[in-house]
């Protein structure tokens, strides 16, 4: 039997906060039908984008479920839920994504995942589908799921600006009209809960997505922000599976629509002239004149999947074991009812305090203070730069050395902070670096004294730059070299860290050459021959 | 395009009628149709505003059209809440009545809260071969807004009765009847009562087909108390009461809640707010058809007398085409039940992929093509019969 080619499908996952567990259910269902369908691309906003990234990078869905469940549990820990100051959703998400996504996630997702972002400055929508590194992918996903006020006050930074939740401008991004839209809210999406209990006409549209106005949808909307009880998470997950299964059966495979016509190609005529004659008698449905070729292909496909469908005849969700396990694990972790009642009783007293505390924390985060710069992270970056520089220099000179890097914050004042580090190359040589991090990004010149000025004559440098005097180390023993590296790092709330790092690497690499030249000029002249290696 | 070329101005509304309508519409009655105090109304709408909004939309049509009020006197046998006001005016748009290729006309019945203007993207294509008549359903759009009975059967027969009276006035004998949503329900109901006039029934995303399931079938998610309370509080109100209560903020409300409507029409209608204005003015006036719809529904929008069971008794010589949007929340499986129950009578079910509830606006090209083909099939059958 010829194996029919896999049907290629593009999906769109709508933004939906904690209801992302619905997308896990949908993804589980599509993984069951891997032999028939290939998910070519996924567009997504907010939590939907995260779901898409998880699915496309082939992560274990059980692990993703565990993450959602843990996040939900963390958000439910406080009586005020996710509004609690102890719950930092951006940080938790970042940690979760770093852990769950594989290292080559950006390669797997580039070109296949489109993430919807909303630019803060003008509210315009931006679709991002290329990611340079895993960190960049994570930053884009964090931007896309940053709900103003709810997630925090200062939106994260990506490339050249700050971005908000993609759901604000486009909650249901599509590639083309044939994209299969997935939404946990009942409305006009291909895969969505049918909410058969209500037939009302009332609908509303937000962020390119249509929602029906009914009480279940209202409940779902609250649950997108305030995670539901783990039992209901399981139900939502199962609902996603069931809805996806129904869509696959009814629309993609046309199983239960034996004589319906899916009319999707406007350019192909409904009836060819020869066929038209056949339809003249009343009672011949249009569909009976489908082209022979297509019918054969469909039959082969149907035979192949009949066995699979048998398995799902009861419409029971057949979620992967790992997902079920993860959901079951969550149920055990719910607190004792007595504890819950006590925490609710204490609410009137705790709530004002919590809110005051939360406001203070957020305000402190907002104030531009160097403390906010996650100095530890910068120190790590700095010492790694220092080590690379030293290693490179040493490799040019041959031999190995013990390299020790000590970094410390030297001055913190106003809008800038200078990191100071010392790399001891060997007993006679040590290299001292200074690294300035400044809030704004004007080219800075530390020390413009008379000393040897590297690069001032070098036209490739982006800005005027002067090194301070090379001073002998305080060491009593031998000659030491001191150099100062100055780099211009924009610090912007974490988001630009990687960019800053890359930028500084670039600058550092340019200086490496210069420094090495400098050392080559300096060291032989001095006591390198006698240095004990 | 200049309206004056292709429209006849509607009959002048008598001042007394105007006042009656306005008094019913606003909180603050306007003392006279004086132009110097237009802002005295809480709800900024009027018959003139609605007519203007519709003209703006229909100005984009390529085929000339004629819009006029048809005065109809419904059957006396139908009980009405106000028997004195027996005659109604039905706003009707006719196209291609002079020299059509095909004799069988097509009649369009719009859905809940709509009007003739909603068909803007379809009128040209559907009228290309045959006469086309689109009317505002009694109680909606520019048609009269009488008091409807609160009993489902009576309210329904008021609609059907006005449609039959309209047909008599228009002197149509047999036509293709196309209805959307609530209009599809009414069209089906009309076909049940007057099958001799319906050549083919096309139901587009019909409302009111399925029967209300038993409570045990309802979904498992627990609805919190406050949402249930809010739903219960809102239950007695008309569906669009909020739009009228919002008063001067109403027009903006439509754009805020349904920005997608403008997108649906954006390829045809260049003016940004035209469609919002039209929908606002259609629904901001006294809720007449809206109350009738409310009377015809049980809780949660279910039809009190669902059409799926009743269509079993529909005359077998009326062929039925169901057209559904694949993304619509309206369940199309019930159409198969109808198909099965109609035995040998022609029934077909067509899904338009990628379209939502407003199939005709979401995928106008596909929709027009599809309906055009169904209509041509009807013509071919008729031609064949006449040859025999």
PDB file of N, CA, C and O in Angstrom, chain A residues 177 179 181 188 190 196-205 208 210 212 215-216 219 222 232 256-257 259-264 270 280 283-284 286, chain B residues 112 181 207 218-219 222 224 226-227 239 257-260 263 293 300-302 327 329 333 336 339 346 348 351 353 356-357 363 366 373 377 381:
ATOM      1  N   UNK A 177      -4.846  31.932   5.608  1.00  0.00           N
ATOM      2  CA  UNK A 177      -6.196  31.537   6.056  1.00  0.00           C
ATOM      3  C   UNK A 177      -6.330  30.062   6.391  1.00  0.00           C
ATOM      4  O   UNK A 177      -7.282  29.670   7.064  1.00  0.00           O
ATOM      5  N   UNK A 179      -4.333  28.334   8.243  1.00  0.00           N
ATOM      6  CA  UNK A 179      -3.755  28.010   9.539  1.00  0.00           C
ATOM      7  C   UNK A 179      -4.846  27.510  10.487  1.00  0.00           C
ATOM      8  O   UNK A 179      -5.913  28.105  10.575  1.00  0.00           O
ATOM      9  N   UNK A 181      -6.430  27.322  13.794  1.00  0.00           N
ATOM     10  CA  UNK A 181      -6.335  28.147  14.990  1.00  0.00           C
ATOM     11  C   UNK A 181      -6.782  27.349  16.210  1.00  0.00           C
ATOM     12  O   UNK A 181      -7.774  26.627  16.167  1.00  0.00           O
ATOM     13  N   UNK A 188     -14.571  31.674  17.538  1.00  0.00           N
ATOM     14  CA  UNK A 188     -14.451  31.271  16.144  1.00  0.00           C
ATOM     15  C   UNK A 188     -13.043  30.774  15.844  1.00  0.00           C
ATOM     16  O   UNK A 188     -12.301  31.403  15.108  1.00  0.00           O
ATOM     17  N   UNK A 190     -10.633  27.081  14.984  1.00  0.00           N
ATOM     18  CA  UNK A 190     -10.816  25.729  14.478  1.00  0.00           C
ATOM     19  C   UNK A 190     -10.879  24.729  15.618  1.00  0.00           C
ATOM     20  O   UNK A 190     -11.742  23.868  15.659  1.00  0.00           O
ATOM     21  N   UNK A 196     -21.409  23.679  24.169  1.00  0.00           N
ATOM     22  CA  UNK A 196     -22.715  23.388  23.588  1.00  0.00           C
ATOM     23  C   UNK A 196     -23.859  23.819  24.478  1.00  0.00           C
ATOM     24  O   UNK A 196     -25.017  23.784  24.076  1.00  0.00           O
ATOM     25  N   UNK A 197     -23.551  24.227  25.697  1.00  0.00           N
ATOM     26  CA  UNK A 197     -24.649  24.530  26.607  1.00  0.00           C
ATOM     27  C   UNK A 197     -25.280  25.878  26.284  1.00  0.00           C
ATOM     28  O   UNK A 197     -26.347  26.192  26.757  1.00  0.00           O
ATOM     29  N   UNK A 198     -24.622  26.696  25.470  1.00  0.00           N
ATOM     30  CA  UNK A 198     -25.187  28.013  25.185  1.00  0.00           C
ATOM     31  C   UNK A 198     -25.215  28.242  23.683  1.00  0.00           C
ATOM     32  O   UNK A 198     -24.348  27.793  22.953  1.00  0.00           O
ATOM     33  N   UNK A 199     -26.203  28.926  23.213  1.00  0.00           N
ATOM     34  CA  UNK A 199     -26.353  29.189  21.794  1.00  0.00           C
ATOM     35  C   UNK A 199     -26.450  30.684  21.517  1.00  0.00           C
ATOM     36  O   UNK A 199     -26.903  31.098  20.472  1.00  0.00           O
ATOM     37  N   UNK A 200     -26.051  31.476  22.483  1.00  0.00           N
ATOM     38  CA  UNK A 200     -26.268  32.920  22.357  1.00  0.00           C
ATOM     39  C   UNK A 200     -25.427  33.508  21.226  1.00  0.00           C
ATOM     40  O   UNK A 200     -24.352  33.018  20.902  1.00  0.00           O
ATOM     41  N   UNK A 201     -25.931  34.585  20.624  1.00  0.00           N
ATOM     42  CA  UNK A 201     -25.223  35.249  19.537  1.00  0.00           C
ATOM     43  C   UNK A 201     -24.102  36.126  20.025  1.00  0.00           C
ATOM     44  O   UNK A 201     -23.275  36.554  19.250  1.00  0.00           O
ATOM     45  N   UNK A 202     -24.119  36.461  21.304  1.00  0.00           N
ATOM     46  CA  UNK A 202     -23.219  37.506  21.775  1.00  0.00           C
ATOM     47  C   UNK A 202     -21.778  37.059  21.612  1.00  0.00           C
ATOM     48  O   UNK A 202     -21.373  36.009  22.052  1.00  0.00           O
ATOM     49  N   UNK A 203     -21.036  37.933  20.971  1.00  0.00           N
ATOM     50  CA  UNK A 203     -19.646  37.625  20.710  1.00  0.00           C
ATOM     51  C   UNK A 203     -18.868  38.903  20.900  1.00  0.00           C
ATOM     52  O   UNK A 203     -19.420  39.993  20.725  1.00  0.00           O
ATOM     53  N   UNK A 204     -17.622  38.797  21.227  1.00  0.00           N
ATOM     54  CA  UNK A 204     -16.787  39.985  21.183  1.00  0.00           C
ATOM     55  C   UNK A 204     -15.439  39.609  20.593  1.00  0.00           C
ATOM     56  O   UNK A 204     -15.071  38.451  20.533  1.00  0.00           O
ATOM     57  N   UNK A 205     -14.755  40.618  20.139  1.00  0.00           N
ATOM     58  CA  UNK A 205     -13.505  40.362  19.462  1.00  0.00           C
ATOM     59  C   UNK A 205     -12.422  41.145  20.161  1.00  0.00           C
ATOM     60  O   UNK A 205     -12.600  42.314  20.477  1.00  0.00           O
ATOM     61  N   UNK A 208      -7.703  40.282  17.530  1.00  0.00           N
ATOM     62  CA  UNK A 208      -7.834  39.437  16.351  1.00  0.00           C
ATOM     63  C   UNK A 208      -8.497  38.098  16.655  1.00  0.00           C
ATOM     64  O   UNK A 208      -8.442  37.172  15.868  1.00  0.00           O
ATOM     65  N   UNK A 210     -12.037  36.021  18.222  1.00  0.00           N
ATOM     66  CA  UNK A 210     -13.436  36.173  18.609  1.00  0.00           C
ATOM     67  C   UNK A 210     -13.757  35.292  19.802  1.00  0.00           C
ATOM     68  O   UNK A 210     -13.431  34.113  19.817  1.00  0.00           O
ATOM     69  N   UNK A 212     -16.894  34.088  22.418  1.00  0.00           N
ATOM     70  CA  UNK A 212     -18.326  34.113  22.695  1.00  0.00           C
ATOM     71  C   UNK A 212     -18.510  34.620  24.114  1.00  0.00           C
ATOM     72  O   UNK A 212     -17.680  34.387  24.981  1.00  0.00           O
ATOM     73  N   UNK A 215     -20.967  32.322  30.265  1.00  0.00           N
ATOM     74  CA  UNK A 215     -20.383  32.266  31.606  1.00  0.00           C
ATOM     75  C   UNK A 215     -19.146  31.377  31.635  1.00  0.00           C
ATOM     76  O   UNK A 215     -18.213  31.638  32.386  1.00  0.00           O
ATOM     77  N   UNK A 216     -19.123  30.328  30.827  1.00  0.00           N
ATOM     78  CA  UNK A 216     -17.936  29.457  30.841  1.00  0.00           C
ATOM     79  C   UNK A 216     -16.715  30.212  30.342  1.00  0.00           C
ATOM     80  O   UNK A 216     -15.623  30.068  30.892  1.00  0.00           O
ATOM     81  N   UNK A 219     -15.475  32.451  32.997  1.00  0.00           N
ATOM     82  CA  UNK A 219     -14.712  31.668  33.973  1.00  0.00           C
ATOM     83  C   UNK A 219     -13.311  31.394  33.444  1.00  0.00           C
ATOM     84  O   UNK A 219     -12.319  31.562  34.144  1.00  0.00           O
ATOM     85  N   UNK A 222     -10.982  34.379  33.706  1.00  0.00           N
ATOM     86  CA  UNK A 222     -10.406  34.596  35.033  1.00  0.00           C
ATOM     87  C   UNK A 222      -9.310  33.565  35.297  1.00  0.00           C
ATOM     88  O   UNK A 222      -8.303  33.872  35.914  1.00  0.00           O
ATOM     89  N   UNK A 232      -8.905  20.973  37.729  1.00  0.00           N
ATOM     90  CA  UNK A 232      -9.493  21.629  36.561  1.00  0.00           C
ATOM     91  C   UNK A 232      -8.455  21.794  35.462  1.00  0.00           C
ATOM     92  O   UNK A 232      -8.788  21.770  34.288  1.00  0.00           O
ATOM     93  N   UNK A 256     -16.441  11.847   9.809  1.00  0.00           N
ATOM     94  CA  UNK A 256     -17.863  11.849  10.147  1.00  0.00           C
ATOM     95  C   UNK A 256     -18.645  12.754   9.212  1.00  0.00           C
ATOM     96  O   UNK A 256     -19.828  12.955   9.400  1.00  0.00           O
ATOM     97  N   UNK A 257     -17.983  13.264   8.226  1.00  0.00           N
ATOM     98  CA  UNK A 257     -18.697  14.085   7.260  1.00  0.00           C
ATOM     99  C   UNK A 257     -18.621  13.389   5.911  1.00  0.00           C
ATOM    100  O   UNK A 257     -17.978  13.853   4.991  1.00  0.00           O
ATOM    101  N   UNK A 259     -20.493  12.943   3.404  1.00  0.00           N
ATOM    102  CA  UNK A 259     -20.913  13.569   2.160  1.00  0.00           C
ATOM    103  C   UNK A 259     -20.956  15.085   2.278  1.00  0.00           C
ATOM    104  O   UNK A 259     -21.837  15.737   1.792  1.00  0.00           O
ATOM    105  N   UNK A 260     -19.997  15.574   2.987  1.00  0.00           N
ATOM    106  CA  UNK A 260     -19.941  17.029   3.042  1.00  0.00           C
ATOM    107  C   UNK A 260     -18.871  17.478   2.062  1.00  0.00           C
ATOM    108  O   UNK A 260     -18.089  16.703   1.564  1.00  0.00           O
ATOM    109  N   UNK A 261     -18.886  18.729   1.816  1.00  0.00           N
ATOM    110  CA  UNK A 261     -17.897  19.268   0.904  1.00  0.00           C
ATOM    111  C   UNK A 261     -17.141  20.331   1.659  1.00  0.00           C
ATOM    112  O   UNK A 261     -17.732  21.263   2.176  1.00  0.00           O
ATOM    113  N   UNK A 262     -15.860  20.162   1.740  1.00  0.00           N
ATOM    114  CA  UNK A 262     -15.093  21.240   2.339  1.00  0.00           C
ATOM    115  C   UNK A 262     -14.646  22.148   1.220  1.00  0.00           C
ATOM    116  O   UNK A 262     -13.912  21.745   0.331  1.00  0.00           O
ATOM    117  N   UNK A 263     -15.165  23.318   1.260  1.00  0.00           N
ATOM    118  CA  UNK A 263     -14.988  24.230   0.144  1.00  0.00           C
ATOM    119  C   UNK A 263     -13.912  25.212   0.497  1.00  0.00           C
ATOM    120  O   UNK A 263     -14.120  26.141   1.254  1.00  0.00           O
ATOM    121  N   UNK A 264     -12.722  24.959   0.000  1.00  0.00           N
ATOM    122  CA  UNK A 264     -11.632  25.840   0.428  1.00  0.00           C
ATOM    123  C   UNK A 264     -10.894  26.472  -0.731  1.00  0.00           C
ATOM    124  O   UNK A 264     -10.216  27.457  -0.550  1.00  0.00           O
ATOM    125  N   UNK A 270     -16.397  24.312  -8.562  1.00  0.00           N
ATOM    126  CA  UNK A 270     -17.128  23.331  -7.761  1.00  0.00           C
ATOM    127  C   UNK A 270     -17.497  22.138  -8.633  1.00  0.00           C
ATOM    128  O   UNK A 270     -17.346  20.993  -8.255  1.00  0.00           O
ATOM    129  N   UNK A 280     -27.662  17.115 -12.575  1.00  0.00           N
ATOM    130  CA  UNK A 280     -28.914  17.732 -12.958  1.00  0.00           C
ATOM    131  C   UNK A 280     -30.118  17.111 -12.261  1.00  0.00           C
ATOM    132  O   UNK A 280     -31.115  17.780 -12.005  1.00  0.00           O
ATOM    133  N   UNK A 283     -31.340  15.433  -6.018  1.00  0.00           N
ATOM    134  CA  UNK A 283     -31.000  14.364  -5.088  1.00  0.00           C
ATOM    135  C   UNK A 283     -29.568  13.909  -5.203  1.00  0.00           C
ATOM    136  O   UNK A 283     -29.119  13.121  -4.400  1.00  0.00           O
ATOM    137  N   UNK A 284     -28.853  14.414  -6.169  1.00  0.00           N
ATOM    138  CA  UNK A 284     -27.433  14.057  -6.234  1.00  0.00           C
ATOM    139  C   UNK A 284     -26.639  15.141  -5.525  1.00  0.00           C
ATOM    140  O   UNK A 284     -26.598  16.271  -5.989  1.00  0.00           O
ATOM    141  N   UNK A 286     -23.681  17.455  -4.337  1.00  0.00           N
ATOM    142  CA  UNK A 286     -22.530  17.971  -5.051  1.00  0.00           C
ATOM    143  C   UNK A 286     -21.299  17.102  -4.817  1.00  0.00           C
ATOM    144  O   UNK A 286     -20.526  16.846  -5.714  1.00  0.00           O
TER     145      UNK A 286
ATOM    146  N   UNK B 112     -29.666  38.139  13.162  1.00  0.00           N
ATOM    147  CA  UNK B 112     -29.978  38.948  14.342  1.00  0.00           C
ATOM    148  C   UNK B 112     -29.129  40.226  14.362  1.00  0.00           C
ATOM    149  O   UNK B 112     -27.919  40.178  14.164  1.00  0.00           O
ATOM    150  N   UNK B 181     -28.315  32.792  10.048  1.00  0.00           N
ATOM    151  CA  UNK B 181     -28.492  32.832  11.495  1.00  0.00           C
ATOM    152  C   UNK B 181     -29.975  32.838  11.869  1.00  0.00           C
ATOM    153  O   UNK B 181     -30.708  31.915  11.500  1.00  0.00           O
ATOM    154  N   UNK B 207     -29.331  29.528  13.091  1.00  0.00           N
ATOM    155  CA  UNK B 207     -29.551  29.484  14.533  1.00  0.00           C
ATOM    156  C   UNK B 207     -30.814  28.661  14.777  1.00  0.00           C
ATOM    157  O   UNK B 207     -31.700  28.579  13.924  1.00  0.00           O
ATOM    158  N   UNK B 218     -24.087  18.902  30.224  1.00  0.00           N
ATOM    159  CA  UNK B 218     -23.350  20.162  30.224  1.00  0.00           C
ATOM    160  C   UNK B 218     -21.937  19.950  30.749  1.00  0.00           C
ATOM    161  O   UNK B 218     -21.645  18.977  31.422  1.00  0.00           O
ATOM    162  N   UNK B 219     -21.094  20.883  30.399  1.00  0.00           N
ATOM    163  CA  UNK B 219     -19.682  20.670  30.668  1.00  0.00           C
ATOM    164  C   UNK B 219     -19.358  20.732  32.155  1.00  0.00           C
ATOM    165  O   UNK B 219     -20.137  21.207  32.966  1.00  0.00           O
ATOM    166  N   UNK B 222     -16.500  24.075  36.760  1.00  0.00           N
ATOM    167  CA  UNK B 222     -17.366  24.692  37.761  1.00  0.00           C
ATOM    168  C   UNK B 222     -17.410  26.196  37.540  1.00  0.00           C
ATOM    169  O   UNK B 222     -16.382  26.841  37.468  1.00  0.00           O
ATOM    170  N   UNK B 224     -17.956  29.739  38.915  1.00  0.00           N
ATOM    171  CA  UNK B 224     -18.039  30.330  40.250  1.00  0.00           C
ATOM    172  C   UNK B 224     -19.352  31.081  40.460  1.00  0.00           C
ATOM    173  O   UNK B 224     -20.019  31.488  39.510  1.00  0.00           O
ATOM    174  N   UNK B 226     -20.085  34.034  41.513  1.00  0.00           N
ATOM    175  CA  UNK B 226     -20.283  35.420  41.068  1.00  0.00           C
ATOM    176  C   UNK B 226     -20.567  35.503  39.580  1.00  0.00           C
ATOM    177  O   UNK B 226     -21.318  36.362  39.135  1.00  0.00           O
ATOM    178  N   UNK B 227     -20.008  34.576  38.809  1.00  0.00           N
ATOM    179  CA  UNK B 227     -20.301  34.600  37.373  1.00  0.00           C
ATOM    180  C   UNK B 227     -21.736  34.153  37.131  1.00  0.00           C
ATOM    181  O   UNK B 227     -22.458  34.725  36.319  1.00  0.00           O
ATOM    182  N   UNK B 239     -30.734  41.254  24.636  1.00  0.00           N
ATOM    183  CA  UNK B 239     -29.313  40.975  24.410  1.00  0.00           C
ATOM    184  C   UNK B 239     -28.450  42.222  24.222  1.00  0.00           C
ATOM    185  O   UNK B 239     -27.316  42.256  24.669  1.00  0.00           O
ATOM    186  N   UNK B 257     -15.960  46.466  20.802  1.00  0.00           N
ATOM    187  CA  UNK B 257     -16.255  45.058  21.058  1.00  0.00           C
ATOM    188  C   UNK B 257     -16.116  44.192  19.815  1.00  0.00           C
ATOM    189  O   UNK B 257     -15.810  43.016  19.918  1.00  0.00           O
ATOM    190  N   UNK B 258     -16.412  44.753  18.653  1.00  0.00           N
ATOM    191  CA  UNK B 258     -16.339  43.937  17.451  1.00  0.00           C
ATOM    192  C   UNK B 258     -15.437  44.567  16.398  1.00  0.00           C
ATOM    193  O   UNK B 258     -15.878  44.830  15.287  1.00  0.00           O
ATOM    194  N   UNK B 259     -14.150  44.790  16.709  1.00  0.00           N
ATOM    195  CA  UNK B 259     -13.280  45.361  15.680  1.00  0.00           C
ATOM    196  C   UNK B 259     -13.181  44.450  14.462  1.00  0.00           C
ATOM    197  O   UNK B 259     -12.807  44.883  13.384  1.00  0.00           O
ATOM    198  N   UNK B 260     -13.513  43.172  14.657  1.00  0.00           N
ATOM    199  CA  UNK B 260     -13.387  42.235  13.546  1.00  0.00           C
ATOM    200  C   UNK B 260     -14.391  42.528  12.436  1.00  0.00           C
ATOM    201  O   UNK B 260     -14.149  42.199  11.285  1.00  0.00           O
ATOM    202  N   UNK B 263     -12.894  44.588   9.831  1.00  0.00           N
ATOM    203  CA  UNK B 263     -11.924  43.811   9.045  1.00  0.00           C
ATOM    204  C   UNK B 263     -12.627  42.982   7.980  1.00  0.00           C
ATOM    205  O   UNK B 263     -12.157  42.848   6.866  1.00  0.00           O
ATOM    206  N   UNK B 293     -36.851  38.005  19.365  1.00  0.00           N
ATOM    207  CA  UNK B 293     -35.836  36.951  19.433  1.00  0.00           C
ATOM    208  C   UNK B 293     -35.759  36.411  20.851  1.00  0.00           C
ATOM    209  O   UNK B 293     -35.673  35.209  21.084  1.00  0.00           O
ATOM    210  N   UNK B 300     -30.000  30.735  27.659  1.00  0.00           N
ATOM    211  CA  UNK B 300     -28.730  30.510  26.972  1.00  0.00           C
ATOM    212  C   UNK B 300     -28.876  30.441  25.456  1.00  0.00           C
ATOM    213  O   UNK B 300     -28.122  29.760  24.779  1.00  0.00           O
ATOM    214  N   UNK B 301     -29.861  31.132  24.906  1.00  0.00           N
ATOM    215  CA  UNK B 301     -29.944  31.232  23.457  1.00  0.00           C
ATOM    216  C   UNK B 301     -30.507  30.028  22.736  1.00  0.00           C
ATOM    217  O   UNK B 301     -30.426  29.952  21.521  1.00  0.00           O
ATOM    218  N   UNK B 302     -31.073  29.059  23.439  1.00  0.00           N
ATOM    219  CA  UNK B 302     -31.668  27.916  22.754  1.00  0.00           C
ATOM    220  C   UNK B 302     -33.037  28.297  22.215  1.00  0.00           C
ATOM    221  O   UNK B 302     -33.802  28.994  22.870  1.00  0.00           O
ATOM    222  N   UNK B 327     -15.357  27.494  11.186  1.00  0.00           N
ATOM    223  CA  UNK B 327     -14.916  27.981  12.498  1.00  0.00           C
ATOM    224  C   UNK B 327     -16.072  28.466  13.344  1.00  0.00           C
ATOM    225  O   UNK B 327     -15.872  28.928  14.462  1.00  0.00           O
ATOM    226  N   UNK B 329     -19.179  28.672  15.819  1.00  0.00           N
ATOM    227  CA  UNK B 329     -19.495  27.894  17.009  1.00  0.00           C
ATOM    228  C   UNK B 329     -20.820  27.167  16.834  1.00  0.00           C
ATOM    229  O   UNK B 329     -21.221  26.383  17.683  1.00  0.00           O
ATOM    230  N   UNK B 333     -23.360  19.388  13.112  1.00  0.00           N
ATOM    231  CA  UNK B 333     -23.731  17.975  13.107  1.00  0.00           C
ATOM    232  C   UNK B 333     -25.246  17.784  13.073  1.00  0.00           C
ATOM    233  O   UNK B 333     -25.742  16.798  12.547  1.00  0.00           O
ATOM    234  N   UNK B 336     -26.939  17.019   9.830  1.00  0.00           N
ATOM    235  CA  UNK B 336     -26.975  15.640   9.341  1.00  0.00           C
ATOM    236  C   UNK B 336     -28.202  14.915   9.845  1.00  0.00           C
ATOM    237  O   UNK B 336     -28.770  14.070   9.147  1.00  0.00           O
ATOM    238  N   UNK B 339     -30.841  15.964   7.611  1.00  0.00           N
ATOM    239  CA  UNK B 339     -30.690  15.284   6.321  1.00  0.00           C
ATOM    240  C   UNK B 339     -31.252  13.863   6.393  1.00  0.00           C
ATOM    241  O   UNK B 339     -31.980  13.427   5.506  1.00  0.00           O
ATOM    242  N   UNK B 346     -33.987  16.402  -1.121  1.00  0.00           N
ATOM    243  CA  UNK B 346     -32.620  16.875  -1.312  1.00  0.00           C
ATOM    244  C   UNK B 346     -32.176  17.752  -0.144  1.00  0.00           C
ATOM    245  O   UNK B 346     -32.801  18.757   0.179  1.00  0.00           O
ATOM    246  N   UNK B 348     -28.311  19.128   1.376  1.00  0.00           N
ATOM    247  CA  UNK B 348     -26.854  19.050   1.305  1.00  0.00           C
ATOM    248  C   UNK B 348     -26.255  19.939   2.393  1.00  0.00           C
ATOM    249  O   UNK B 348     -26.878  20.905   2.838  1.00  0.00           O
ATOM    250  N   UNK B 351     -19.471  22.933   4.091  1.00  0.00           N
ATOM    251  CA  UNK B 351     -18.646  23.667   5.057  1.00  0.00           C
ATOM    252  C   UNK B 351     -17.742  24.622   4.294  1.00  0.00           C
ATOM    253  O   UNK B 351     -17.077  24.204   3.349  1.00  0.00           O
ATOM    254  N   UNK B 353     -14.460  26.420   4.666  1.00  0.00           N
ATOM    255  CA  UNK B 353     -13.365  26.380   5.639  1.00  0.00           C
ATOM    256  C   UNK B 353     -12.808  27.778   5.876  1.00  0.00           C
ATOM    257  O   UNK B 353     -12.714  28.591   4.961  1.00  0.00           O
ATOM    258  N   UNK B 356     -16.160  32.017   9.855  1.00  0.00           N
ATOM    259  CA  UNK B 356     -16.826  31.950  11.147  1.00  0.00           C
ATOM    260  C   UNK B 356     -18.334  31.995  10.970  1.00  0.00           C
ATOM    261  O   UNK B 356     -18.861  31.557   9.950  1.00  0.00           O
ATOM    262  N   UNK B 357     -19.013  32.568  11.971  1.00  0.00           N
ATOM    263  CA  UNK B 357     -20.470  32.601  11.924  1.00  0.00           C
ATOM    264  C   UNK B 357     -20.962  33.433  10.738  1.00  0.00           C
ATOM    265  O   UNK B 357     -21.938  33.077  10.090  1.00  0.00           O
ATOM    266  N   UNK B 363     -15.804  35.008   4.160  1.00  0.00           N
ATOM    267  CA  UNK B 363     -15.284  34.465   2.899  1.00  0.00           C
ATOM    268  C   UNK B 363     -16.243  34.842   1.785  1.00  0.00           C
ATOM    269  O   UNK B 363     -16.904  33.968   1.216  1.00  0.00           O
ATOM    270  N   UNK B 366     -15.832  32.981  -1.758  1.00  0.00           N
ATOM    271  CA  UNK B 366     -16.237  31.586  -1.734  1.00  0.00           C
ATOM    272  C   UNK B 366     -17.745  31.466  -1.585  1.00  0.00           C
ATOM    273  O   UNK B 366     -18.391  30.663  -2.260  1.00  0.00           O
ATOM    274  N   UNK B 373     -23.464  28.919  -7.636  1.00  0.00           N
ATOM    275  CA  UNK B 373     -23.539  27.594  -8.248  1.00  0.00           C
ATOM    276  C   UNK B 373     -24.819  26.861  -7.865  1.00  0.00           C
ATOM    277  O   UNK B 373     -25.411  26.172  -8.688  1.00  0.00           O
ATOM    278  N   UNK B 377     -27.644  25.737 -10.538  1.00  0.00           N
ATOM    279  CA  UNK B 377     -28.143  24.366 -10.585  1.00  0.00           C
ATOM    280  C   UNK B 377     -29.668  24.376 -10.618  1.00  0.00           C
ATOM    281  O   UNK B 377     -30.299  23.613 -11.334  1.00  0.00           O
ATOM    282  N   UNK B 381     -32.043  22.872 -13.543  1.00  0.00           N
ATOM    283  CA  UNK B 381     -33.132  21.920 -13.301  1.00  0.00           C
ATOM    284  C   UNK B 381     -34.424  22.420 -13.916  1.00  0.00           C
ATOM    285  O   UNK B 381     -35.165  21.655 -14.549  1.00  0.00           O
TER     286      UNK B 381
END
